[in-house]
CSV table of C-alpha atoms and ligand atoms in Angstrom, one decimal:
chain,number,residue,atom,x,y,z
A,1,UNK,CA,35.4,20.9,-70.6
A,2,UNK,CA,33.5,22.2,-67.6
A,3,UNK,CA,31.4,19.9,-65.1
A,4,UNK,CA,28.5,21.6,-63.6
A,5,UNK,CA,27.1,20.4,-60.1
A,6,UNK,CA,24.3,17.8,-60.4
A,7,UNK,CA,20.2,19.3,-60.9
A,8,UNK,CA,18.9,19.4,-57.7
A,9,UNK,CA,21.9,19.7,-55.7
A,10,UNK,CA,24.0,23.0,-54.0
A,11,UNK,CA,27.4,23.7,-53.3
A,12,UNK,CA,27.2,25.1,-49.2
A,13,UNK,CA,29.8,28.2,-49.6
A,14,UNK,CA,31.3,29.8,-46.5
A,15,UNK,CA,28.6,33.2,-45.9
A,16,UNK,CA,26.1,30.5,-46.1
A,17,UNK,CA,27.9,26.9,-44.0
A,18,UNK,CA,27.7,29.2,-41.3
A,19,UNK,CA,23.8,29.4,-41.0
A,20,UNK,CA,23.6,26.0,-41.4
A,21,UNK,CA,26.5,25.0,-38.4
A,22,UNK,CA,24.0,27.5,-36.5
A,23,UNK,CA,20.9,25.6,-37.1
A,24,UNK,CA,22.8,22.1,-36.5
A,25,UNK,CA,24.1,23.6,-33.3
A,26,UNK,CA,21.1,25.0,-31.9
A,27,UNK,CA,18.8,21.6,-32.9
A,28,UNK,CA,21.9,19.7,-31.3
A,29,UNK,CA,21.0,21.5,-27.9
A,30,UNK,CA,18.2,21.4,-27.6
A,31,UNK,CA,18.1,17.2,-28.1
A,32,UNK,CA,20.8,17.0,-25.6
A,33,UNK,CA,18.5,19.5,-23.0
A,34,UNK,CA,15.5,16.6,-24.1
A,35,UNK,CA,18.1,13.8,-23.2
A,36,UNK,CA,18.2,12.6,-26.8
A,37,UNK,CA,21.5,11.4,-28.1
A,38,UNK,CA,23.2,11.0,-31.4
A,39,UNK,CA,22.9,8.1,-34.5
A,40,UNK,CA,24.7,8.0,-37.4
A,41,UNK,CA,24.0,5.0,-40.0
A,42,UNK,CA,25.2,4.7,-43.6
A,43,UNK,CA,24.2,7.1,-46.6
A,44,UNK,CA,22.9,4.3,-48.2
A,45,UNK,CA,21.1,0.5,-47.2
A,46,UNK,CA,20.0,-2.1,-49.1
A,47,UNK,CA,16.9,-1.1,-51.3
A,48,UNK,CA,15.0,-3.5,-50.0
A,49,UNK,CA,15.0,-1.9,-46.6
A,50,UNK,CA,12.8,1.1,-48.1
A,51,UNK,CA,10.5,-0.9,-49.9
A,52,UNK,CA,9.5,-2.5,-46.5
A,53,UNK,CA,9.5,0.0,-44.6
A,54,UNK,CA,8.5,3.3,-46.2
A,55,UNK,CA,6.2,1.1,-48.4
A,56,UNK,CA,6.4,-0.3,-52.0
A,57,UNK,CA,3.4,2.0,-52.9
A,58,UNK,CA,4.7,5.4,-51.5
A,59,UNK,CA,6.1,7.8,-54.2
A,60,UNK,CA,9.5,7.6,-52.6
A,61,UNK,CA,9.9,3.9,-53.5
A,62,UNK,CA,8.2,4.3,-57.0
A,63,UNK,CA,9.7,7.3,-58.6
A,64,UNK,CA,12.4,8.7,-56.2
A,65,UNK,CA,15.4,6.8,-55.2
A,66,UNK,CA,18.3,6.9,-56.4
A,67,UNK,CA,19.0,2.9,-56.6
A,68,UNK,CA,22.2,1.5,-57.7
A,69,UNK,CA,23.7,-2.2,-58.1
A,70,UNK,CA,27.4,-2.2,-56.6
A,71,UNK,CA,30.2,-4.3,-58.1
A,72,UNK,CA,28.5,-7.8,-56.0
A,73,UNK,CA,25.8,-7.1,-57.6
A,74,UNK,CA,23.5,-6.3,-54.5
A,75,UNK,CA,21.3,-3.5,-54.5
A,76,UNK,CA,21.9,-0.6,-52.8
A,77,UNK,CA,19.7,3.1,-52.4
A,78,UNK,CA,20.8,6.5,-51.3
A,79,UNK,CA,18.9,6.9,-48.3
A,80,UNK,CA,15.7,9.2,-49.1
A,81,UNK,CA,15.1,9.7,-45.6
A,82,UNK,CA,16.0,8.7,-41.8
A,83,UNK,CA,13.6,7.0,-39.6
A,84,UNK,CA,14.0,3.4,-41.8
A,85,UNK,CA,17.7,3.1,-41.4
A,86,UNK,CA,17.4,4.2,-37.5
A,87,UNK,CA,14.7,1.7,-36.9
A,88,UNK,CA,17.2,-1.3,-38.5
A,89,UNK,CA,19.7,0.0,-36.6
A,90,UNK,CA,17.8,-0.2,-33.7
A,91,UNK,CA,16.3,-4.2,-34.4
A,92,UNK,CA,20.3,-4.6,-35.6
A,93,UNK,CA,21.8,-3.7,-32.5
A,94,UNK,CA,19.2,-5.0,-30.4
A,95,UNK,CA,18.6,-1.6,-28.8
A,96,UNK,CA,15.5,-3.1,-27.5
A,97,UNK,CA,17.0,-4.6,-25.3
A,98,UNK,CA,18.0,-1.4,-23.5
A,99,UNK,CA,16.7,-1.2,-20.0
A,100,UNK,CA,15.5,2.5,-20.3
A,101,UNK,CA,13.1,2.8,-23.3
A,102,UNK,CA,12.0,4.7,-25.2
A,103,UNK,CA,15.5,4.7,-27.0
A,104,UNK,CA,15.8,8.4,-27.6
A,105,UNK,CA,17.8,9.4,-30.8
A,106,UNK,CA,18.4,11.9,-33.5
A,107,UNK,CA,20.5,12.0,-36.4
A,108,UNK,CA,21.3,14.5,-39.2
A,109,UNK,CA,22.8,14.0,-42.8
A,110,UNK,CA,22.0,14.5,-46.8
A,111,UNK,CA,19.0,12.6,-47.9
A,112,UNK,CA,18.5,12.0,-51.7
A,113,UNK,CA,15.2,11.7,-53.2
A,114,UNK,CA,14.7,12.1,-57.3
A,115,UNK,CA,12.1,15.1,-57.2
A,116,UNK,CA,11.8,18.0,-59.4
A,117,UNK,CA,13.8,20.7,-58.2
A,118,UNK,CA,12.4,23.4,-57.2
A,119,UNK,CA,12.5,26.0,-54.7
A,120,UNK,CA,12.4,24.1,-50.8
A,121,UNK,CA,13.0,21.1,-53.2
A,122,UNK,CA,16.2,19.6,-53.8
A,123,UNK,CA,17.9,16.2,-55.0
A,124,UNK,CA,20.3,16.2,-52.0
A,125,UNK,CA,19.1,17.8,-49.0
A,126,UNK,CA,20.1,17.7,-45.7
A,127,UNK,CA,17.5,16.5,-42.4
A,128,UNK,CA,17.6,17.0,-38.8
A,129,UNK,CA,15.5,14.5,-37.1
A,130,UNK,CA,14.9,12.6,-33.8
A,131,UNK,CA,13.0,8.8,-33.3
A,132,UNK,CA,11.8,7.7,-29.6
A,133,UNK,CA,11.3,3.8,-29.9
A,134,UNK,CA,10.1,2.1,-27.2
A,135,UNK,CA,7.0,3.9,-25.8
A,136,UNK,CA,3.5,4.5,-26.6
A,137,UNK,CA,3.1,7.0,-23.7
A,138,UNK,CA,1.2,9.7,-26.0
A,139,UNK,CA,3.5,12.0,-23.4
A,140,UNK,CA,6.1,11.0,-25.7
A,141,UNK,CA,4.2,12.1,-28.9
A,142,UNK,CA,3.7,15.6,-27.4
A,143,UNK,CA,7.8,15.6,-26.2
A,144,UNK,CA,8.4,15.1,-29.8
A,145,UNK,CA,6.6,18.0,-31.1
A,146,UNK,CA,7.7,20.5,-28.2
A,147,UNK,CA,11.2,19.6,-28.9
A,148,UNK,CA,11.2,20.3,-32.5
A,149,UNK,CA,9.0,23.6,-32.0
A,150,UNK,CA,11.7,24.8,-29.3
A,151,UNK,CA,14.5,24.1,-31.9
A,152,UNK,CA,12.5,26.5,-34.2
A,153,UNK,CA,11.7,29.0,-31.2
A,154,UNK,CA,15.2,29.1,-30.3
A,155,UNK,CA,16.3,29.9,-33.8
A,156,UNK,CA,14.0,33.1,-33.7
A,157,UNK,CA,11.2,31.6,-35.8
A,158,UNK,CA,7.5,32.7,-34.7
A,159,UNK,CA,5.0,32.1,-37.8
A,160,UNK,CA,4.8,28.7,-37.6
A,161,UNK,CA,1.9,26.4,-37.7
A,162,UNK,CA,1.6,22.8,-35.9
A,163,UNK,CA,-0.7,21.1,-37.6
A,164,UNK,CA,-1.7,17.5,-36.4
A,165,UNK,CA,-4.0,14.6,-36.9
A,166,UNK,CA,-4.5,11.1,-35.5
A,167,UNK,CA,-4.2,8.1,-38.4
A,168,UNK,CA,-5.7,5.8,-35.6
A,169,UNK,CA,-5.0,2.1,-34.7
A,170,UNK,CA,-5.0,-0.9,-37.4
A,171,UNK,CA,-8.5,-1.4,-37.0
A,172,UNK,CA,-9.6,2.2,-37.1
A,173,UNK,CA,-7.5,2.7,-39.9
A,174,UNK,CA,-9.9,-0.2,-41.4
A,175,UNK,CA,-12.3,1.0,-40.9
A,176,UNK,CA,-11.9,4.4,-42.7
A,177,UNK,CA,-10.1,3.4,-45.9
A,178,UNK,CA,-13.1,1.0,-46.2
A,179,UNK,CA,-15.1,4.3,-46.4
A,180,UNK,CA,-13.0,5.8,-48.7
A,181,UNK,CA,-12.7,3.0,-51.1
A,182,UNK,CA,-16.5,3.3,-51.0
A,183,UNK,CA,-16.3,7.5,-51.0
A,184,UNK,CA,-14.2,7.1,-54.4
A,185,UNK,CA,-15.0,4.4,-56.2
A,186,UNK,CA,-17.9,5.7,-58.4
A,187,UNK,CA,-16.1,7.8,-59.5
A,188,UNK,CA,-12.3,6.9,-59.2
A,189,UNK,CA,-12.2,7.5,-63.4
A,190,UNK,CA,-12.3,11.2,-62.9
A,191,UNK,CA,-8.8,11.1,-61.0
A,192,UNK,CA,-5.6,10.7,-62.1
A,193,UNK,CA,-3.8,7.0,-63.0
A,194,UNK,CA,-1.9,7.3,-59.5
A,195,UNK,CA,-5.1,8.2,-58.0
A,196,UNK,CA,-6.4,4.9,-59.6
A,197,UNK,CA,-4.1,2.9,-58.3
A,198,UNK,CA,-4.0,4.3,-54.7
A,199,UNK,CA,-7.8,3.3,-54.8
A,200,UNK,CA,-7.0,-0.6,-54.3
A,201,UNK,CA,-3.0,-0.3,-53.0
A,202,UNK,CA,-3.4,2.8,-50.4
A,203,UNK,CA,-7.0,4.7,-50.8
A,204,UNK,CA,-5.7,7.1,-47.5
A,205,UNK,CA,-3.1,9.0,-50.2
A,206,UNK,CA,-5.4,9.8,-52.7
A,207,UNK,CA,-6.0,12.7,-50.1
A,208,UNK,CA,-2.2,13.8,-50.6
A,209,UNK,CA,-2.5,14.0,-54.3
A,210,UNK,CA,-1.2,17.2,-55.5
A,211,UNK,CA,-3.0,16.4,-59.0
A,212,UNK,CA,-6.9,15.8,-57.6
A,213,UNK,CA,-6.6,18.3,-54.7
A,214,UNK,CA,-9.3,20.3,-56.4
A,215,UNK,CA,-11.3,17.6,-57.1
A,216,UNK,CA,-15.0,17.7,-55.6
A,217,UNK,CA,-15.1,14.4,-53.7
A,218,UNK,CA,-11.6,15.4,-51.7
A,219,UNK,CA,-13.8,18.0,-49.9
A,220,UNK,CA,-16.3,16.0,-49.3
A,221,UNK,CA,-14.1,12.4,-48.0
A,222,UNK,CA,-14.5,10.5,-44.8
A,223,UNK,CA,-13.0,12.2,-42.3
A,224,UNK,CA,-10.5,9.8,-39.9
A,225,UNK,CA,-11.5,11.9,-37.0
A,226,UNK,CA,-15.1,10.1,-37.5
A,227,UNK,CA,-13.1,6.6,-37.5
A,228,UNK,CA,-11.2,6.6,-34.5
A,229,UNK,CA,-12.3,4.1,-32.2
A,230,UNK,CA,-12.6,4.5,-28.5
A,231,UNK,CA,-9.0,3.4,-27.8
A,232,UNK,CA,-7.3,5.7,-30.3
A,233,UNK,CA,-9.4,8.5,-29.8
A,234,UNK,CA,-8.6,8.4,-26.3
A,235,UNK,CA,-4.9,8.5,-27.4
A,236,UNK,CA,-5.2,11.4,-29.6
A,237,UNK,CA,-7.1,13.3,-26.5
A,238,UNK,CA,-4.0,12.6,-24.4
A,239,UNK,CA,-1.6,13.9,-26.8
A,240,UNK,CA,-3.2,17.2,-27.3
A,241,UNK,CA,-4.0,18.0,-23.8
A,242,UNK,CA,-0.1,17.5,-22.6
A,243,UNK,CA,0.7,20.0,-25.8
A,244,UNK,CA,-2.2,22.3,-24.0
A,245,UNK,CA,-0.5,21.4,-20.8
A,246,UNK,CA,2.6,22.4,-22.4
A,247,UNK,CA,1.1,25.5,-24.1
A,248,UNK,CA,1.9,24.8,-27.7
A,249,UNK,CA,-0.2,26.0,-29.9
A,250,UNK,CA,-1.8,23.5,-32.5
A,251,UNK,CA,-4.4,23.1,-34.9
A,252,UNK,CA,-6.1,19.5,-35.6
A,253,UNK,CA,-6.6,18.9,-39.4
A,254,UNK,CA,-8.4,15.7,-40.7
A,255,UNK,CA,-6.9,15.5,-43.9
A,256,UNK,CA,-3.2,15.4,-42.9
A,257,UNK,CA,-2.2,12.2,-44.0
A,258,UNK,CA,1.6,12.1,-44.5
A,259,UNK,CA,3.2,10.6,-47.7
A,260,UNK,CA,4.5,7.3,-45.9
A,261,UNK,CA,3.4,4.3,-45.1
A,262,UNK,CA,4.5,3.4,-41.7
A,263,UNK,CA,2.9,5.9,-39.5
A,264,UNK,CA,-0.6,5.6,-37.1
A,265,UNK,CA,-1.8,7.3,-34.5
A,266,UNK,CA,-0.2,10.9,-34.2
A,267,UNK,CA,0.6,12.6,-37.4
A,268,UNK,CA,1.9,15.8,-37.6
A,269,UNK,CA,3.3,18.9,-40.1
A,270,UNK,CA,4.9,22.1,-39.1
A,271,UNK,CA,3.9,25.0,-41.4
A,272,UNK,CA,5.5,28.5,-42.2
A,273,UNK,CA,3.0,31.4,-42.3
A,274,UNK,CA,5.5,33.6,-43.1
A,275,UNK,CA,4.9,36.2,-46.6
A,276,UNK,CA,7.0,35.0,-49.5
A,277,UNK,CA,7.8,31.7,-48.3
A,278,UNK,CA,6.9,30.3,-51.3
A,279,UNK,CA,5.0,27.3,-52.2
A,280,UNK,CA,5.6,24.4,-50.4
A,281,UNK,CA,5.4,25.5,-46.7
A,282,UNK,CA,5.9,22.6,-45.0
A,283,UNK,CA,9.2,23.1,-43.1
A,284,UNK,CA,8.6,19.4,-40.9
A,285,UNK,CA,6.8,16.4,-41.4
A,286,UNK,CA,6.6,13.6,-38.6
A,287,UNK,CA,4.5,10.8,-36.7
A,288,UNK,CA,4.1,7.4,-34.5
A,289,UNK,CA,4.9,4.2,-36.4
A,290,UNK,CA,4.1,1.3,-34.3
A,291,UNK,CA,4.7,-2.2,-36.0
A,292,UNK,CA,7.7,-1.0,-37.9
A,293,UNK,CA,9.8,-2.6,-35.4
A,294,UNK,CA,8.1,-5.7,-36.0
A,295,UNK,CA,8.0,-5.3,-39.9
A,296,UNK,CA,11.9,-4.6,-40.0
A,297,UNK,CA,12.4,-8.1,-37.5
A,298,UNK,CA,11.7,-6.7,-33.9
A,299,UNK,CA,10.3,-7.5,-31.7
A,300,UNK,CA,6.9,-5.1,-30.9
A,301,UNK,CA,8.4,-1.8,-30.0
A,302,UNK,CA,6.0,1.4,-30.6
A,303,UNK,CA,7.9,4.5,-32.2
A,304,UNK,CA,7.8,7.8,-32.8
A,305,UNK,CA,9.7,10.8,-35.0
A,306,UNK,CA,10.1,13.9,-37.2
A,307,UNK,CA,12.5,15.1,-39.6
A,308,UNK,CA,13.0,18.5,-40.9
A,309,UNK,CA,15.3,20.0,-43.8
A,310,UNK,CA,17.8,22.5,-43.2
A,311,UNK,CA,16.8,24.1,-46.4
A,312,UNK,CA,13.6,25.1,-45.7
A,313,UNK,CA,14.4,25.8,-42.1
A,314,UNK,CA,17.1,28.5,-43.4
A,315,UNK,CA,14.3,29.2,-46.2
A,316,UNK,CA,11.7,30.2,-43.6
A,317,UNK,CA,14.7,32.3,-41.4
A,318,UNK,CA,15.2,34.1,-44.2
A,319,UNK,CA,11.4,34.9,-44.9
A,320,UNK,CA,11.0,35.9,-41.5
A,321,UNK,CA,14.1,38.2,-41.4
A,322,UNK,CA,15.3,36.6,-38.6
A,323,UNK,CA,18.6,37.9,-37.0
A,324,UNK,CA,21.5,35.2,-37.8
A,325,UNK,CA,23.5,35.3,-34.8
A,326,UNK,CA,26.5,33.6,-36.4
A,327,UNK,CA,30.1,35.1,-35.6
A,328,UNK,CA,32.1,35.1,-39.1
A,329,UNK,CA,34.5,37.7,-38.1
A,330,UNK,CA,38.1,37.4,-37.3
A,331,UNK,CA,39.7,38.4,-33.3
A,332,UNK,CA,42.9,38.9,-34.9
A,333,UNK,CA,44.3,39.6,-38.0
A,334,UNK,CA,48.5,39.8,-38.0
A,335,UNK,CA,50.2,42.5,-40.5
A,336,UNK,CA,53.5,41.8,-40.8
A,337,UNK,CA,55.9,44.1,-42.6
A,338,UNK,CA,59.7,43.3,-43.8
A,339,UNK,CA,60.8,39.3,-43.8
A,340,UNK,CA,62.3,39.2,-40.3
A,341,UNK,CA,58.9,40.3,-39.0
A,342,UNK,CA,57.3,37.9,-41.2
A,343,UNK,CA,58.4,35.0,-40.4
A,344,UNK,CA,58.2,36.2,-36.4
A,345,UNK,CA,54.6,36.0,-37.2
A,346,UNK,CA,54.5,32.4,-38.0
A,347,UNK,CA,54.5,31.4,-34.4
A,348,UNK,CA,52.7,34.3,-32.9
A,349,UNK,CA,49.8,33.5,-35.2
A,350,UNK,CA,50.3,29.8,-34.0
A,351,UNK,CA,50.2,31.1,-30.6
A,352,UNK,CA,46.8,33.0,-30.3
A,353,UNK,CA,45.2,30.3,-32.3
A,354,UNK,CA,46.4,28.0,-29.1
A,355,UNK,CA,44.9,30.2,-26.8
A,356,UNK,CA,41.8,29.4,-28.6
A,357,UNK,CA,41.0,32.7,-30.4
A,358,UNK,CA,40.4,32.6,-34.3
A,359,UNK,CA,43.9,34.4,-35.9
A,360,UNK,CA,45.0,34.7,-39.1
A,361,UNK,CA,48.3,36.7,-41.3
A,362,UNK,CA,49.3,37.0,-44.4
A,363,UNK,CA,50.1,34.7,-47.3
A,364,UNK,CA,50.4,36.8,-50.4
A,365,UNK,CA,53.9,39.0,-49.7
A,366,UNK,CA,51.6,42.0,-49.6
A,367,UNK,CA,52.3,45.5,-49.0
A,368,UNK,CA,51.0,46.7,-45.0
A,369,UNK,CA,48.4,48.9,-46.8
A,370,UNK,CA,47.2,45.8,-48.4
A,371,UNK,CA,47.2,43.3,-45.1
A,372,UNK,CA,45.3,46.4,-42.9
A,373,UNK,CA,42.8,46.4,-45.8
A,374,UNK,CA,42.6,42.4,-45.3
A,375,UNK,CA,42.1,42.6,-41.7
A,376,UNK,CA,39.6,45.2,-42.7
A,377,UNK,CA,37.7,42.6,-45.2
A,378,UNK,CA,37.9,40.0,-43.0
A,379,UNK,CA,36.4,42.1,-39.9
A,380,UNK,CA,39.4,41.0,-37.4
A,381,UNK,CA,38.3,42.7,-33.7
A,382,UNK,CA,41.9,43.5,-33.6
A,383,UNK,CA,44.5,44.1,-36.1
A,384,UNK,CA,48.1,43.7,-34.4
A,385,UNK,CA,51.0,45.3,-36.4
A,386,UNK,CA,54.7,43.6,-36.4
A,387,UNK,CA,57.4,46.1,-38.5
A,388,UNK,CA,60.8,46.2,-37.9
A,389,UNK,CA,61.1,48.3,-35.1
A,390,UNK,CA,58.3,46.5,-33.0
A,391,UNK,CA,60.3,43.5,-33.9
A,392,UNK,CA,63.5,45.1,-32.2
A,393,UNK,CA,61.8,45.7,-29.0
A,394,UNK,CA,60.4,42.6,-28.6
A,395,UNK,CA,56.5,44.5,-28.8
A,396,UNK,CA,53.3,44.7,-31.1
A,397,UNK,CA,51.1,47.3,-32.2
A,398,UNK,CA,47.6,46.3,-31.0
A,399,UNK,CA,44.7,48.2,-32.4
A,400,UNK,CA,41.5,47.6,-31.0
A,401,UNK,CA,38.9,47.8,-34.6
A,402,UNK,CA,35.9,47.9,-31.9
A,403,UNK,CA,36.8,51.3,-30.0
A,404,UNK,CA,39.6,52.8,-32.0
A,405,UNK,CA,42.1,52.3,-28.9
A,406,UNK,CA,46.2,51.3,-29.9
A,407,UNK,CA,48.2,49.6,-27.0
A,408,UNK,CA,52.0,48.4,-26.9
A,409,UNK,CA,51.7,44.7,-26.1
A,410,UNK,CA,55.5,42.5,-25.6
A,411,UNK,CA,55.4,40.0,-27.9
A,412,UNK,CA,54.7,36.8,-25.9
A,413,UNK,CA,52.0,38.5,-24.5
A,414,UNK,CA,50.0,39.4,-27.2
A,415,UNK,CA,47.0,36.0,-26.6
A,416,UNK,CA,46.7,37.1,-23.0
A,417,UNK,CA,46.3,40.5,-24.0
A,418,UNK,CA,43.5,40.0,-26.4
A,419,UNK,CA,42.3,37.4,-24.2
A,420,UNK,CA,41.4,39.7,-20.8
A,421,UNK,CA,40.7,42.5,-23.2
A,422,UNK,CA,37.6,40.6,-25.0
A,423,UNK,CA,36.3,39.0,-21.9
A,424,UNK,CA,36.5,42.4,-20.2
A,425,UNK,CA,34.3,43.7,-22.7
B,1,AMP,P1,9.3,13.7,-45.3
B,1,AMP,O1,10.4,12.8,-45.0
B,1,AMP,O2,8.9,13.7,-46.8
B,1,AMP,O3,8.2,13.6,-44.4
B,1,AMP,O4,9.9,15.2,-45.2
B,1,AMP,C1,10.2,15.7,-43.9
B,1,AMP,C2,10.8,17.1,-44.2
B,1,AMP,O5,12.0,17.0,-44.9
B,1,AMP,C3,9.9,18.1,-44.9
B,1,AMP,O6,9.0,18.7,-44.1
B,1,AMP,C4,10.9,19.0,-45.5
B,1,AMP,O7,11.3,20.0,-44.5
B,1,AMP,C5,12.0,18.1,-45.8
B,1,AMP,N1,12.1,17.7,-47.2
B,1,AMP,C6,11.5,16.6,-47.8
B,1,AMP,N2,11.8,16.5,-49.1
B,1,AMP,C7,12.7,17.6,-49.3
B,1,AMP,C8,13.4,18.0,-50.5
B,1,AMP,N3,13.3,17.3,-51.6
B,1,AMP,N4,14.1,19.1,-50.4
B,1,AMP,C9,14.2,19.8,-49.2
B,1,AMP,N5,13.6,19.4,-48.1
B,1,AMP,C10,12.8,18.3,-48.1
């Protein structure tokens, strides 16, 4: 019998692990160039840690996770995303307490949510995000944003789409789902049964229903914009004019709401624009949560985040044709010929590898024919040939695959030979 790899879920193979080392690289740079440093928390929490935080209502909590009891009969939940494990971590390990806040972390690892698959859409899928916790300097709002659109930038991407929104404060927040709740109700039995529901547990989704997005009335809804009061509309001015400051392009869209519970103030969405992308564009969703600090046992400590998927990331490079400047080739591959000469290679291939260069021989008894076809395959810069008489005079046949060029090189020599001649060129 044969067991096939779970719906929703993809085996990484080496071709494709590279692109995605690549992306974690470059995203890890940049956070270290924006002074952000690394978290790593469990794959999976207590379940109740979701339902608090990303909100009993929210389609993750309802329909999505993959909840499991363990053998003491506790119950435990894949994680189905980031920010609510960082943010206990943080109230855990009394990060609050740090004299330099905002607490500036990102973290990257599979998240599991039960969707249905699709393309962009997985089971298991892997984010990249960063929370700052600690500030409500909008300053911070618009560092978020710039550092996830330079992580794009520097990966080559350009047709991308920032799209943002202010949720407001408690009360402005209040004040518009009052409207919408009055916007909907009449006729709240022409939408869908989540829709329904929404009306009295969350009215603010109804706008994010995939179902009703034709509907009539969704054109026509209160707009938050229209809500904000003086305090958070002042906020929302600050945030865009330091992206303007910062000259990041943006466009301001009232009916971005965001699927979780825990955000106010700035919301935001990063879009591909790219032909073929496919359906769901959104490559990166992220916003300010103030009180979830407090709700998870904190004390009042104003946050802020994003997360993207490495999926749809390499999804959109692929759209856009970018160049992946990934190195998969090989500087040296070893062809050994006759045993002496063989196992002479099992320490000289030991030896480059210690000088730091990527080497590799061998393994398969074949004939030379077949190991300079290997090297070939495997596009080794250089291909260094060890027979019997090379072996007698202590030497190696070097042969550069770049420029044709064939050099005598003594034996222990041979990493500081390929050394000096890659830097040189
Ligand atoms: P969310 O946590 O839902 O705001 O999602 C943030 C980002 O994670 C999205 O913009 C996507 O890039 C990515 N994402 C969310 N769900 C999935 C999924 N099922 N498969 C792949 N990527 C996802």
């Amino acid at each position: 019998m044969s067991v096939n790899i779970p719906r929703g879920t993809q085996d990484i193979l080496p071709g494709q692990s590279e692109k995605w080392q690549y992306i974690e690289s470059i995203a890890k740079d940049v956070c270290r160039r924006y002074h952000y440093k690394e978290i790593r928390t469990p794959i999976f929490e207590h379940t109740e840690l979701f339902k608090r935080s990303v909100g009993d209502t929210t389609d993750i909590v309802q329909k999505e996770m993959y909840t499991f009891e363990d053998r003491g009969e506790r119950s435990l939940t894949l994680r189905p995303e980031g920010t609510a494990a960082v943010v206990r971590s943080f109230v855990e390990n009394k990060m609050f307490g740090i004299p330099d806040q905002p607490v500036k972390l990102f973290y990257t690892g599979p998240m599991f949510r039960y969707e249905r698959p699709q393309a962009g859409r997985y089971r298991q899928f892997v984010q990249f995000g960063v929370e700052a916790i600690g500030s409500e300097d909008p300053a911070i709002d618009a560092e978020v944003m710039a550092l996830v659109m330079a992580i794009y930038k520097e990966a080559g991407l350009k047709k991308l789409k920032l799209v943002i929104n202010s949720l407001g404060d408690a009360e402005s927040r209040t004040a518009h789902r009052e409207a919408l709740v009055a916007h909907f109700k009449p006729r709240i039995d022409e939408f869908c049964s989540d829709c329904q529901s929404r009306l009295t547990q969350n009215p603010l989704r109804i706008l994010d229903c995939k179902k009703d997005r034709g509907h009539e009335l969704m054109a026509t809804a209160p707009s938050i914009l229209d809500y904000l009061n003086e305090e958070s509309k002042a906020y929302f001015e600050k945030v865009t004019s330091y992206l303007d400051a910062m000259s990041i392009e943006y466009v301001i869209d009232p009916t971005l709401v965001r699927g979780l519970d825990y955000y106010n103030h700035t919301a935001f969405e990063i879009m591909s624009e790219a032909e073929g992308f496919g359906a769901i564009t959104t490559l990166c969703g992220g916003g300010r949560y103030n009180g979830l600090v407090q709700q998870l046992g904190g004390p009042e400590s104003p946050g802020i985040g994003f997360a993207f998927s490495i999926e749809r990331f390499i999804a959109a490079m692929e759209a856009e044709q970018v160049e992946w400047q990934v190195d998969e080739g090989l500087d040296c591959f070893i062809v050994a010929i006759g045993d002496a000469a063989k196992d002479r290679s099992v320490s000289l291939v030991h030896d480059v590898r210690a000088a730091g260069l990527s080497a590799d021989r061998d393994y398969q008894d074949r004939k030379m024919k077949a190991q300079l076809k290997a090297s070939d395959r495997q596009k080794a810069r250089f291909t260094a040939i060890l027979g019997e008489d090379e072996l007698a005079e202590n030497r190696i046949t070097v042969k550069d695959m770049s420029g044709g060029t064939q050099e005598q090189v003594p034996l222990n020599e041979l990493a500081a030979y390929l050394k000096t001649t890659m830097e040189a060129n």
